Short mmCIF file of C-alpha atoms and ligand atoms in Angstrom, two decimals:
data_model
loop_
_atom_site.label_atom_id
_atom_site.label_comp_id
_atom_site.label_asym_id
_atom_site.label_seq_id
_atom_site.Cartn_x
_atom_site.Cartn_y
_atom_site.Cartn_z
CA MET A 1 -0.09 -10.43 -17.36
CA VAL A 2 3.40 -8.88 -17.34
CA GLU A 3 5.86 -9.88 -20.10
CA SER A 4 8.72 -12.00 -18.78
CA ASN A 5 11.49 -9.50 -19.70
CA VAL A 6 9.54 -6.71 -17.99
CA LYS A 7 9.00 -9.03 -15.05
CA THR A 8 12.77 -9.53 -14.77
CA SER A 9 13.55 -5.83 -14.76
CA LEU A 10 10.75 -5.19 -12.26
CA ALA A 11 12.12 -7.96 -10.08
CA LEU A 12 15.55 -6.33 -9.99
CA ASP A 13 14.62 -2.63 -9.94
CA PHE A 14 10.87 -2.34 -9.45
CA LEU A 15 10.74 1.45 -9.17
CA ASN A 16 13.29 2.09 -11.93
CA ILE A 17 15.65 3.71 -9.43
CA ASP A 18 18.46 3.37 -12.00
CA SER A 19 16.80 6.24 -13.87
CA LEU A 20 17.67 8.48 -10.90
CA LEU A 21 21.40 7.73 -11.18
CA SER A 22 23.94 9.41 -13.46
CA ASP A 23 25.96 7.41 -15.99
CA GLU A 24 29.06 7.88 -13.83
CA GLU A 25 27.26 6.59 -10.73
CA ILE A 26 26.02 3.53 -12.63
CA SER A 27 29.50 2.90 -13.97
CA ILE A 28 31.09 3.05 -10.48
CA ARG A 29 28.37 0.81 -9.09
CA ASP A 30 28.79 -1.74 -11.86
CA THR A 31 32.59 -1.77 -11.46
CA VAL A 32 32.27 -2.54 -7.75
CA ARG A 33 29.53 -5.09 -8.46
CA SER A 34 31.74 -6.99 -10.86
CA PHE A 35 34.66 -6.88 -8.37
CA VAL A 36 32.36 -8.44 -5.77
CA GLN A 37 31.16 -11.08 -8.22
CA THR A 38 34.66 -12.19 -9.15
CA LYS A 39 36.80 -11.50 -6.07
CA ILE A 40 34.38 -11.94 -3.16
CA LEU A 41 31.37 -14.13 -3.87
CA PRO A 42 33.25 -17.29 -4.91
CA TYR A 43 35.20 -17.30 -1.60
CA ILE A 44 33.17 -15.49 1.02
CA GLY A 45 31.33 -18.56 2.32
CA ASP A 46 34.67 -20.19 3.14
CA TRP A 47 36.11 -17.03 4.69
CA PHE A 48 33.03 -16.73 6.88
CA ASP A 49 33.20 -20.42 7.79
CA GLU A 50 36.89 -20.19 8.68
CA GLY A 51 36.57 -16.79 10.39
CA THR A 52 39.24 -15.23 8.15
CA ILE A 53 39.71 -12.51 5.58
CA PRO A 54 42.71 -12.51 3.22
CA THR A 55 45.42 -10.05 4.18
CA ASN A 56 45.89 -8.83 0.59
CA LEU A 57 42.24 -7.83 0.18
CA ALA A 58 42.96 -4.26 1.31
CA LEU A 59 45.45 -3.88 -1.55
CA GLU A 60 42.83 -5.14 -4.02
CA LEU A 61 40.27 -2.71 -2.61
CA GLY A 62 42.88 0.04 -2.89
CA LYS A 63 43.41 -0.85 -6.55
CA LEU A 64 39.65 -0.75 -7.06
CA GLY A 65 39.77 2.81 -5.69
CA VAL A 66 37.15 2.49 -2.94
CA LEU A 67 39.32 3.28 0.11
CA GLY A 68 38.50 6.85 1.14
CA MET A 69 36.97 7.30 -2.31
CA HIS A 70 34.73 10.22 -1.26
CA LEU A 71 37.62 12.22 0.24
CA GLU A 72 39.41 14.96 -1.69
CA GLY A 73 43.18 14.98 -2.34
CA TYR A 74 46.01 12.89 -0.77
CA GLY A 75 45.56 10.09 -3.31
CA CYS A 76 41.80 9.76 -2.72
CA ALA A 77 39.38 9.58 -5.65
CA GLY A 78 37.11 12.48 -4.56
CA THR A 79 33.87 10.92 -5.84
CA SER A 80 30.42 12.05 -4.81
CA ALA A 81 28.89 10.75 -1.59
CA THR A 82 26.22 9.04 -3.67
CA ALA A 83 28.85 7.14 -5.65
CA TYR A 84 30.52 6.11 -2.38
CA GLY A 85 27.14 4.92 -1.10
CA LEU A 86 26.54 2.84 -4.21
CA ALA A 87 29.97 1.25 -3.73
CA CYS A 88 29.07 0.40 -0.11
CA MET A 89 25.82 -1.15 -1.32
CA GLU A 90 27.65 -3.44 -3.74
CA LEU A 91 30.37 -4.37 -1.23
CA GLU A 92 27.80 -5.31 1.40
CA ALA A 93 25.83 -7.31 -1.17
CA GLY A 94 29.02 -9.39 -0.99
CA ASP A 95 29.37 -9.35 2.78
CA SER A 96 29.02 -6.83 5.62
CA GLY A 97 32.59 -7.68 6.65
CA ILE A 98 33.95 -6.36 3.34
CA ARG A 99 31.93 -3.14 3.62
CA SER A 100 33.13 -2.88 7.24
CA LEU A 101 36.76 -3.04 6.15
CA VAL A 102 36.11 -0.26 3.63
CA SER A 103 33.98 1.83 6.04
CA VAL A 104 36.48 1.67 8.86
CA GLN A 105 39.32 2.52 6.50
CA GLY A 106 37.66 5.37 4.59
CA SER A 107 34.89 6.75 6.75
CA LEU A 108 36.43 6.33 10.19
CA ALA A 109 40.23 6.16 10.10
CA MET A 110 40.98 8.17 6.93
CA TYR A 111 38.13 10.62 7.52
CA ALA A 112 39.37 11.28 11.07
CA ILE A 113 42.81 12.19 9.72
CA HIS A 114 41.36 14.13 6.78
CA LYS A 115 38.98 16.15 8.95
CA TRP A 116 40.88 16.57 12.21
CA GLY A 117 44.54 15.93 11.29
CA SER A 118 47.51 18.18 10.55
CA GLU A 119 48.92 18.57 7.04
CA GLU A 120 51.88 16.36 8.05
CA GLN A 121 49.56 13.63 9.34
CA LYS A 122 47.49 13.72 6.14
CA ASN A 123 50.57 13.49 3.93
CA GLU A 124 52.09 10.74 6.03
CA TRP A 125 49.09 8.42 6.19
CA LEU A 126 46.33 9.12 3.64
CA PRO A 127 48.03 8.22 0.34
CA ARG A 128 49.18 4.85 1.67
CA MET A 129 45.79 4.21 3.24
CA ALA A 130 44.02 4.98 -0.07
CA LEU A 131 46.19 2.32 -1.71
CA GLY A 132 45.48 -0.20 1.05
CA GLU A 133 49.17 -0.37 1.95
CA VAL A 134 48.35 0.77 5.48
CA ILE A 135 45.15 -0.37 7.19
CA GLY A 136 43.56 1.85 9.83
CA CYS A 137 41.32 1.13 12.77
CA PHE A 138 39.15 3.37 14.93
CA GLY A 139 39.09 2.84 18.68
CA LEU A 140 36.19 4.47 20.48
CA THR A 141 34.27 1.67 22.24
CA GLU A 142 35.51 0.15 25.51
CA SER A 143 34.28 -2.83 27.53
CA ASP A 144 32.27 -0.55 29.82
CA SER A 145 31.62 2.23 27.35
CA GLY A 146 29.62 1.40 24.22
CA SER A 147 26.53 3.49 23.49
CA ASP A 148 27.84 6.10 25.91
CA PRO A 149 31.34 6.88 24.61
CA GLY A 150 31.51 9.96 26.85
CA SER A 151 32.07 7.55 29.76
CA MET A 152 35.37 6.26 28.27
CA ARG A 153 38.17 5.45 30.73
CA THR A 154 41.15 5.25 28.38
CA ARG A 155 43.17 8.30 29.41
CA ALA A 156 45.93 10.37 27.87
CA ARG A 157 47.96 12.61 30.19
CA ARG A 158 50.62 15.10 29.28
CA ASP A 159 54.26 14.44 30.22
CA GLY A 160 56.23 17.45 29.01
CA SER A 161 55.39 17.70 25.33
CA ASP A 162 54.62 13.95 25.14
CA TRP A 163 51.37 12.13 25.90
CA ILE A 164 51.13 8.91 27.96
CA ILE A 165 48.15 6.65 27.20
CA ASN A 166 46.69 3.95 29.43
CA GLY A 167 43.53 1.94 28.92
CA GLN A 168 41.77 -0.45 26.57
CA LYS A 169 39.47 -0.40 23.55
CA MET A 170 37.09 -3.25 22.71
CA TRP A 171 35.39 -4.57 19.55
CA ILE A 172 37.74 -2.76 17.20
CA THR A 173 37.37 -3.72 13.51
CA ASN A 174 40.74 -4.29 11.77
CA GLY A 175 42.47 -3.78 15.17
CA SER A 176 45.26 -6.37 14.95
CA VAL A 177 46.00 -5.78 11.25
CA ALA A 178 46.02 -2.00 11.43
CA GLY A 179 49.26 -0.16 10.70
CA VAL A 180 47.78 2.83 12.48
CA ALA A 181 45.11 3.02 15.18
CA ILE A 182 43.02 6.17 15.64
CA VAL A 183 42.33 6.10 19.35
CA TRP A 184 40.03 8.41 21.29
CA CYS A 185 41.03 9.21 24.88
CA ALA A 186 39.76 11.24 27.80
CA THR A 187 42.20 13.99 28.86
CA ASP A 188 42.08 16.83 31.37
CA GLU A 189 41.28 19.04 28.37
CA GLY A 190 38.41 16.90 26.98
CA VAL A 191 38.30 14.03 24.47
CA ARG A 192 41.30 13.93 22.12
CA GLY A 193 42.27 11.65 19.20
CA PHE A 194 45.70 10.05 18.69
CA LEU A 195 47.42 8.23 15.83
CA ILE A 196 49.18 5.19 17.26
CA PRO A 197 51.34 3.24 14.80
CA LYS A 198 51.45 -0.56 15.09
CA GLY A 199 54.49 -1.64 17.10
CA THR A 200 54.53 1.40 19.39
CA LYS A 201 55.92 0.27 22.76
CA GLY A 202 53.14 -0.62 25.21
CA PHE A 203 50.46 -0.99 22.47
CA THR A 204 49.20 -4.56 22.00
CA THR A 205 46.17 -6.18 20.37
CA GLN A 206 44.24 -9.38 20.81
CA ASN A 207 41.62 -10.76 18.43
CA ILE A 208 38.09 -11.57 19.58
CA HIS A 209 37.12 -15.14 18.63
CA LYS A 210 33.96 -17.26 18.62
CA LYS A 211 31.92 -14.56 16.85
CA MET A 212 28.77 -15.81 15.10
CA SER A 213 28.51 -12.63 13.03
CA LEU A 214 30.96 -10.57 10.93
CA ARG A 215 33.16 -13.64 10.76
CA ALA A 216 34.92 -12.43 7.61
CA SER A 217 36.18 -9.42 9.53
CA ILE A 218 38.84 -8.99 12.19
CA THR A 219 37.61 -7.67 15.52
CA SER A 220 40.14 -6.93 18.25
CA GLU A 221 40.83 -5.57 21.68
CA LEU A 222 43.47 -2.81 21.85
CA VAL A 223 45.50 -2.43 25.07
CA PHE A 224 47.58 0.61 26.00
CA ASN A 225 50.10 0.28 28.76
CA ASP A 226 52.04 3.50 29.34
CA VAL A 227 52.15 4.20 25.61
CA ARG A 228 54.31 7.28 25.08
CA LEU A 229 53.50 9.44 22.05
CA PRO A 230 54.97 12.69 20.77
CA ALA A 231 52.73 15.77 20.56
CA SER A 232 52.66 15.27 16.77
CA ALA A 233 50.61 12.07 17.24
CA GLN A 234 47.59 14.03 18.45
CA LEU A 235 44.88 15.04 15.96
CA PRO A 236 45.19 18.79 16.48
CA LEU A 237 41.72 19.89 15.38
CA ALA A 238 39.58 17.42 17.38
CA ARG A 239 38.72 19.05 20.69
CA SER A 240 35.75 17.05 22.09
CA LEU A 241 33.48 14.04 21.58
CA ARG A 242 32.34 15.85 18.43
CA GLY A 243 35.61 14.59 16.86
CA PRO A 244 34.74 10.87 16.89
CA LEU A 245 31.00 11.42 16.53
CA SER A 246 31.53 13.36 13.29
CA CYS A 247 33.39 10.33 11.89
CA LEU A 248 30.50 8.09 12.89
CA ASN A 249 28.14 10.13 10.69
CA GLU A 250 30.30 9.19 7.71
CA ALA A 251 30.40 5.48 8.48
CA ARG A 252 26.70 5.36 9.37
CA TYR A 253 25.94 6.94 6.00
CA GLY A 254 27.82 4.07 4.31
CA ILE A 255 25.79 1.56 6.35
CA VAL A 256 22.53 3.15 5.20
CA TRP A 257 23.55 2.08 1.69
CA GLY A 258 25.40 -1.09 2.64
CA SER A 259 22.42 -2.61 4.42
CA VAL A 260 20.40 -2.25 1.20
CA GLY A 261 23.03 -4.39 -0.52
CA ALA A 262 22.71 -7.14 2.09
CA ALA A 263 18.90 -6.98 1.85
CA ARG A 264 19.01 -7.09 -1.95
CA ALA A 265 21.27 -10.15 -1.93
CA CYS A 266 18.86 -11.96 0.41
CA TYR A 267 15.80 -10.97 -1.61
CA GLU A 268 17.37 -12.07 -4.90
CA SER A 269 18.48 -15.34 -3.36
CA ALA A 270 14.96 -16.00 -2.08
CA LEU A 271 13.39 -15.05 -5.43
CA ASP A 272 15.75 -17.31 -7.29
CA TYR A 273 15.33 -20.22 -4.89
CA SER A 274 11.55 -19.98 -4.70
CA SER A 275 11.28 -19.95 -8.50
CA SER A 276 13.10 -23.26 -8.85
CA ARG A 277 12.13 -25.08 -5.65
CA ILE A 278 9.24 -27.44 -6.41
CA GLN A 279 6.89 -28.61 -3.68
CA PHE A 280 3.36 -29.99 -4.16
CA GLY A 281 4.16 -30.07 -7.90
CA ARG A 282 4.68 -26.30 -8.24
CA PRO A 283 7.44 -23.76 -7.68
CA ILE A 284 6.98 -22.42 -4.17
CA SER A 285 7.01 -18.88 -5.67
CA SER A 286 3.56 -19.68 -7.09
CA PHE A 287 2.01 -19.93 -3.61
CA GLN A 288 0.27 -16.79 -2.40
CA ILE A 289 2.01 -16.76 0.99
CA GLN A 290 5.43 -16.81 -0.65
CA GLN A 291 4.44 -14.13 -3.17
CA ASN A 292 3.29 -11.94 -0.30
CA LYS A 293 6.71 -12.37 1.31
CA LEU A 294 8.55 -11.66 -1.96
CA ALA A 295 6.42 -8.59 -2.67
CA ASN A 296 7.15 -7.16 0.77
CA MET A 297 10.86 -7.89 0.41
CA ALA A 298 10.94 -6.10 -2.96
CA LEU A 299 9.08 -3.20 -1.39
CA GLU A 300 11.58 -2.94 1.48
CA VAL A 301 14.60 -3.12 -0.84
CA ASN A 302 13.18 -0.42 -3.13
CA ARG A 303 12.08 1.79 -0.24
CA ALA A 304 15.47 1.47 1.48
CA THR A 305 17.29 2.31 -1.78
CA LEU A 306 15.22 5.47 -2.21
CA LEU A 307 15.92 6.47 1.39
CA ALA A 308 19.66 5.95 0.89
CA LEU A 309 19.60 7.86 -2.38
CA GLN A 310 17.83 10.84 -0.83
CA LEU A 311 20.45 10.94 1.96
CA GLY A 312 23.16 10.73 -0.71
CA ARG A 313 21.69 13.66 -2.61
CA LEU A 314 21.44 15.68 0.62
CA LYS A 315 25.03 14.81 1.49
CA ASP A 316 26.28 15.84 -1.94
CA ALA A 317 24.47 19.17 -1.47
CA ASN A 318 26.10 19.55 1.99
CA LEU A 319 22.65 19.50 3.56
CA LEU A 320 22.69 16.14 5.35
CA LEU A 321 21.98 16.29 9.10
CA PRO A 322 23.26 13.66 11.59
CA GLU A 323 19.64 13.05 12.64
CA GLN A 324 18.75 12.15 9.05
CA VAL A 325 21.64 9.67 8.97
CA SER A 326 20.26 8.17 12.19
CA MET A 327 16.85 7.74 10.59
CA GLY A 328 18.50 6.06 7.60
CA LYS A 329 20.57 3.66 9.69
CA LEU A 330 17.60 2.81 11.91
CA GLY A 331 15.21 2.22 9.02
CA ASN A 332 17.47 0.48 6.54
CA VAL A 333 19.24 -1.91 8.91
CA ASN A 334 15.95 -2.94 10.52
CA ALA A 335 14.45 -3.44 7.04
CA ALA A 336 17.46 -5.48 5.94
CA LEU A 337 17.17 -7.70 9.00
CA ASP A 338 13.48 -8.31 8.26
CA VAL A 339 14.26 -9.16 4.64
CA ALA A 340 17.11 -11.49 5.65
CA ARG A 341 14.97 -13.33 8.21
CA THR A 342 12.13 -13.78 5.71
CA ALA A 343 14.53 -14.96 3.01
CA ARG A 344 16.02 -17.47 5.43
CA GLN A 345 12.62 -19.05 5.90
CA ILE A 346 11.84 -19.14 2.18
CA LEU A 347 15.00 -21.21 1.67
CA GLY A 348 13.81 -23.79 4.18
CA ALA A 349 16.61 -26.05 5.44
CA ASN A 350 18.95 -24.73 2.75
CA GLY A 351 18.56 -21.35 4.36
CA ILE A 352 20.74 -22.40 7.29
CA THR A 353 23.79 -23.36 5.22
CA LEU A 354 26.65 -21.26 3.85
CA GLU A 355 25.90 -22.69 0.40
CA TYR A 356 23.50 -19.75 0.13
CA PRO A 357 24.30 -16.19 1.25
CA VAL A 358 21.22 -15.64 3.37
CA ILE A 359 22.13 -16.82 6.87
CA ARG A 360 25.57 -15.19 6.53
CA HIS A 361 23.90 -11.83 5.79
CA MET A 362 21.31 -12.41 8.51
CA ASN A 363 23.97 -13.07 11.13
CA ASN A 364 26.14 -10.19 9.92
CA LEU A 365 23.22 -7.79 10.20
CA GLU A 366 23.02 -8.59 13.93
CA SER A 367 26.35 -6.75 14.23
CA VAL A 368 25.36 -4.02 11.82
CA VAL A 369 22.25 -3.22 13.87
CA THR A 370 24.47 -2.89 16.98
CA TYR A 371 27.63 -1.14 15.79
CA GLU A 372 27.81 2.49 14.75
CA GLY A 373 25.02 3.19 17.26
CA THR A 374 22.37 0.62 18.12
CA ALA A 375 18.87 0.84 16.67
CA ASP A 376 17.72 2.07 20.10
CA ILE A 377 20.25 4.90 20.09
CA HIS A 378 19.24 6.00 16.59
CA ALA A 379 15.55 5.87 17.55
CA LEU A 380 16.42 8.14 20.51
CA VAL A 381 18.32 10.53 18.20
CA VAL A 382 15.29 10.72 15.88
CA GLY A 383 12.97 10.97 18.90
CA ALA A 384 14.95 13.89 20.31
CA ALA A 385 14.94 15.61 16.91
CA ILE A 386 11.16 15.43 16.53
CA THR A 387 10.16 16.13 20.14
CA GLY A 388 12.97 18.46 21.17
CA ILE A 389 13.48 16.29 24.28
CA GLU A 390 16.66 14.22 24.78
CA SER A 391 16.12 10.95 26.59
CA PHE A 392 19.55 9.27 26.58
CA ARG A 393 20.07 9.79 30.28
P1 LIG B 1 26.42 14.91 23.12
O1 LIG B 1 26.60 15.71 24.39
O2 LIG B 1 25.10 14.91 22.45
O3 LIG B 1 27.51 15.40 22.05
C1 LIG B 1 28.88 15.60 22.38
C2 LIG B 1 29.46 16.46 21.27
O4 LIG B 1 29.33 15.79 20.02
C3 LIG B 1 28.48 16.52 19.13
N1 LIG B 1 27.68 15.51 18.42
C4 LIG B 1 27.88 15.23 17.13
N2 LIG B 1 28.72 15.77 16.23
C5 LIG B 1 28.69 15.26 14.99
N3 LIG B 1 27.87 14.25 14.66
C6 LIG B 1 27.04 13.66 15.52
N4 LIG B 1 26.25 12.65 15.16
C7 LIG B 1 27.00 14.17 16.84
N5 LIG B 1 26.31 13.83 17.96
C8 LIG B 1 26.74 14.67 18.91
C9 LIG B 1 27.69 17.44 20.01
O5 LIG B 1 27.27 18.57 19.28
C10 LIG B 1 28.72 17.78 21.05
O6 LIG B 1 29.65 18.68 20.45
P2 LIG B 1 30.47 19.79 21.31
O7 LIG B 1 31.18 20.61 20.31
O8 LIG B 1 29.43 20.55 22.12
O9 LIG B 1 31.41 19.03 22.20
O10 LIG B 1 26.90 13.46 23.43
P3 LIG B 1 26.24 12.35 24.34
O11 LIG B 1 27.29 11.84 25.26
O12 LIG B 1 24.96 12.85 24.94
O13 LIG B 1 25.94 11.20 23.29
C11 LIG B 1 24.99 11.27 22.28
C12 LIG B 1 24.89 9.90 21.55
C13 LIG B 1 24.25 8.87 22.45
C14 LIG B 1 24.02 10.12 20.33
C15 LIG B 1 26.30 9.43 21.12
O14 LIG B 1 27.11 9.19 22.18
C16 LIG B 1 26.27 8.20 20.25
O15 LIG B 1 26.15 8.33 19.03
N6 LIG B 1 26.42 6.95 20.81
C17 LIG B 1 26.59 5.75 20.02
C18 LIG B 1 28.06 5.34 20.02
C19 LIG B 1 28.47 4.72 18.72
O16 LIG B 1 27.82 4.81 17.70
N7 LIG B 1 29.63 4.09 18.72
C20 LIG B 1 30.18 3.56 17.50
C21 LIG B 1 31.63 3.18 17.70
S1 LIG B 1 32.51 2.97 16.17
C22 LIG B 1 31.86 1.57 15.50
O17 LIG B 1 30.93 1.01 15.93
C23 LIG B 1 32.53 1.11 14.27
S2 LIG B 1 31.84 -0.29 13.58
C24 LIG B 1 32.67 -0.18 12.14
C25 LIG B 1 32.40 -1.20 11.15
O18 LIG B 1 32.98 -2.32 11.27
O19 LIG B 1 31.72 -0.87 10.14
P1 LIG B 2 25.57 -1.18 25.15
O1 LIG B 2 25.81 0.27 24.94
O2 LIG B 2 25.94 -1.77 26.46
O3 LIG B 2 24.03 -1.46 24.87
C1 LIG B 2 23.36 -2.67 25.26
C2 LIG B 2 21.87 -2.48 25.00
O4 LIG B 2 21.38 -1.35 25.77
C3 LIG B 2 21.57 -2.15 23.55
O5 LIG B 2 20.40 -2.81 23.15
C4 LIG B 2 21.36 -0.65 23.56
O6 LIG B 2 20.50 -0.19 22.51
C5 LIG B 2 20.72 -0.43 24.92
N1 LIG B 2 20.94 0.94 25.42
C6 LIG B 2 22.12 1.55 25.74
N2 LIG B 2 21.90 2.82 26.14
C7 LIG B 2 20.57 3.03 26.06
C8 LIG B 2 19.73 4.15 26.32
N3 LIG B 2 20.20 5.34 26.70
N4 LIG B 2 18.38 3.99 26.14
C9 LIG B 2 17.87 2.80 25.72
N5 LIG B 2 18.61 1.71 25.45
C10 LIG B 2 19.94 1.83 25.62
N6 LIG B 2 33.54 0.12 18.13
C11 LIG B 2 34.57 0.94 17.78
O7 LIG B 2 34.87 1.91 18.47
N7 LIG B 2 35.31 0.67 16.67
C12 LIG B 2 35.04 -0.39 15.86
O8 LIG B 2 35.73 -0.58 14.85
C13 LIG B 2 33.98 -1.26 16.21
N8 LIG B 2 33.73 -2.37 15.46
C14 LIG B 2 32.77 -3.26 15.88
C15 LIG B 2 32.62 -4.48 15.20
C16 LIG B 2 31.68 -5.40 15.63
C17 LIG B 2 31.57 -6.71 14.91
C18 LIG B 2 30.85 -5.11 16.73
C19 LIG B 2 29.81 -6.09 17.18
C20 LIG B 2 31.00 -3.92 17.42
C21 LIG B 2 31.96 -2.99 17.02
N9 LIG B 2 32.19 -1.80 17.73
C22 LIG B 2 33.21 -0.96 17.38
C23 LIG B 2 31.46 -1.54 18.97
C24 LIG B 2 30.05 -0.99 18.76
O9 LIG B 2 30.10 0.35 18.33
C25 LIG B 2 29.29 -1.11 20.09
O10 LIG B 2 29.03 -2.49 20.27
C26 LIG B 2 27.99 -0.33 20.09
O11 LIG B 2 28.26 1.06 20.11
C27 LIG B 2 27.09 -0.69 21.30
O12 LIG B 2 27.81 -0.72 22.48
P2 LIG B 2 27.72 -2.00 23.48
O13 LIG B 2 27.95 -3.20 22.66
O14 LIG B 2 28.63 -1.71 24.62
O15 LIG B 2 26.22 -2.03 23.96
#
């Protein structure tokens, strides 16, 4: 028989994964966790219900220091990748929409400028983006070009030293609230990236409504109608599809961790509920079928955390391969979805309401499994890596 205090610590960290983290990593994680407990969890059910997210949240996240936190210089904190991952885990334990806001800002928009931008572009945008004063978005997907971004139709053509952009981007997180859009376009010279400030003539946005997932997140269409940009708006170092795909590695890495947070929140909710819900005169957690479910959920959460941590250590050693990120996103998001669906059932009828976090996470994860490369695409990336045969086309 396990002592109750031991039981509690096993329930929350069965494999003692905390012992693998440094004091600084634990401190960053705990700071983000307490932010989520006070600033997100009391309100997130209502935000999800209303399909909104407060406009000042980016400033609060900037104050917390998580926007572009793993980038060096330009007002960014320059933490380890593992610390950034732990922050993503805590944010997504709150809601995938909050982690999305942070991922798109730091891993997609800021990273694109940091990696592929000029010194002027970095100085102009990154410090304000780290503070949350300017929100960024990342436009790669189009209505007819999702998993296959190489088929994009949004085009930029040269006109003297200017560029003229025509086309449309779809499903763009933060689109209508972004002060700057990073937009990827086909050109006669290959794929190129552009920084398009909000309000540029010919650039409009429209929000996508009636979503049943990622409701506490803004998702928009971006439309470009003869948008004229100076040469200085182009990201000078991005010369092909490798430009946007390199940014995706960063955001996918954050999702590997974030999905563990969503899974953990569902598991803990189910554990808590099943310990106090009495049926047939006993807590439902005392029934073998429910214990089997809880044991498997704990296993998946612990296994997914170890996977994320190993990718974090590889990334901090500059050894992380895109294929390993694909394995992480594939495995951890699928595991999180399984945990969320099981938790939903353990909560019975209560599992379908926003009074508990479970169905919100479950619905959110339906977006997480699709964006940043669908599970199928990541399975194909892993498949190609282990067989040496590409099968995308
Ligand atoms: P392929 O010919 O293989 O590659 C073209 C160029 O890109 C390079 N490359 C990569 N570079 C860095 N990281 C990666 N992961 C890379 N994958 C490929 C490659 O070396 C080549 O470079 P170069 O120098 O020779 O030009 O490209 P492909 O057309 O065959 O496509 C491969 C595939 C299917 C894996 C890729 O297209 C893909 O990943 N598709 C999925 C698209 C996707 O994930 N979209 C996400 C949009 S952003 C988003 O969803 C944000 S959600 C945000 C939120 O709210 O959290
Ligand atoms: P499709 O590519 O049409 O895929 C449909 C189905 O076909 C999937 O099951 C897929 O796995 C399968 N499939 C496709 N190709 C193959 C193949 N070769 N082999 C086997 N199966 C295949 N995009 C951005 O650029 N920026 C953003 O900020 C952004 N935010 C998003 C936010 C949300 C809430 C959502 C839902 C999406 C967002 N996206 C964003 C778009 C997202 O990246 C795409 O939805 C995703 O890449 C998949 O594209 P698709 O939806 O067009 O599906």
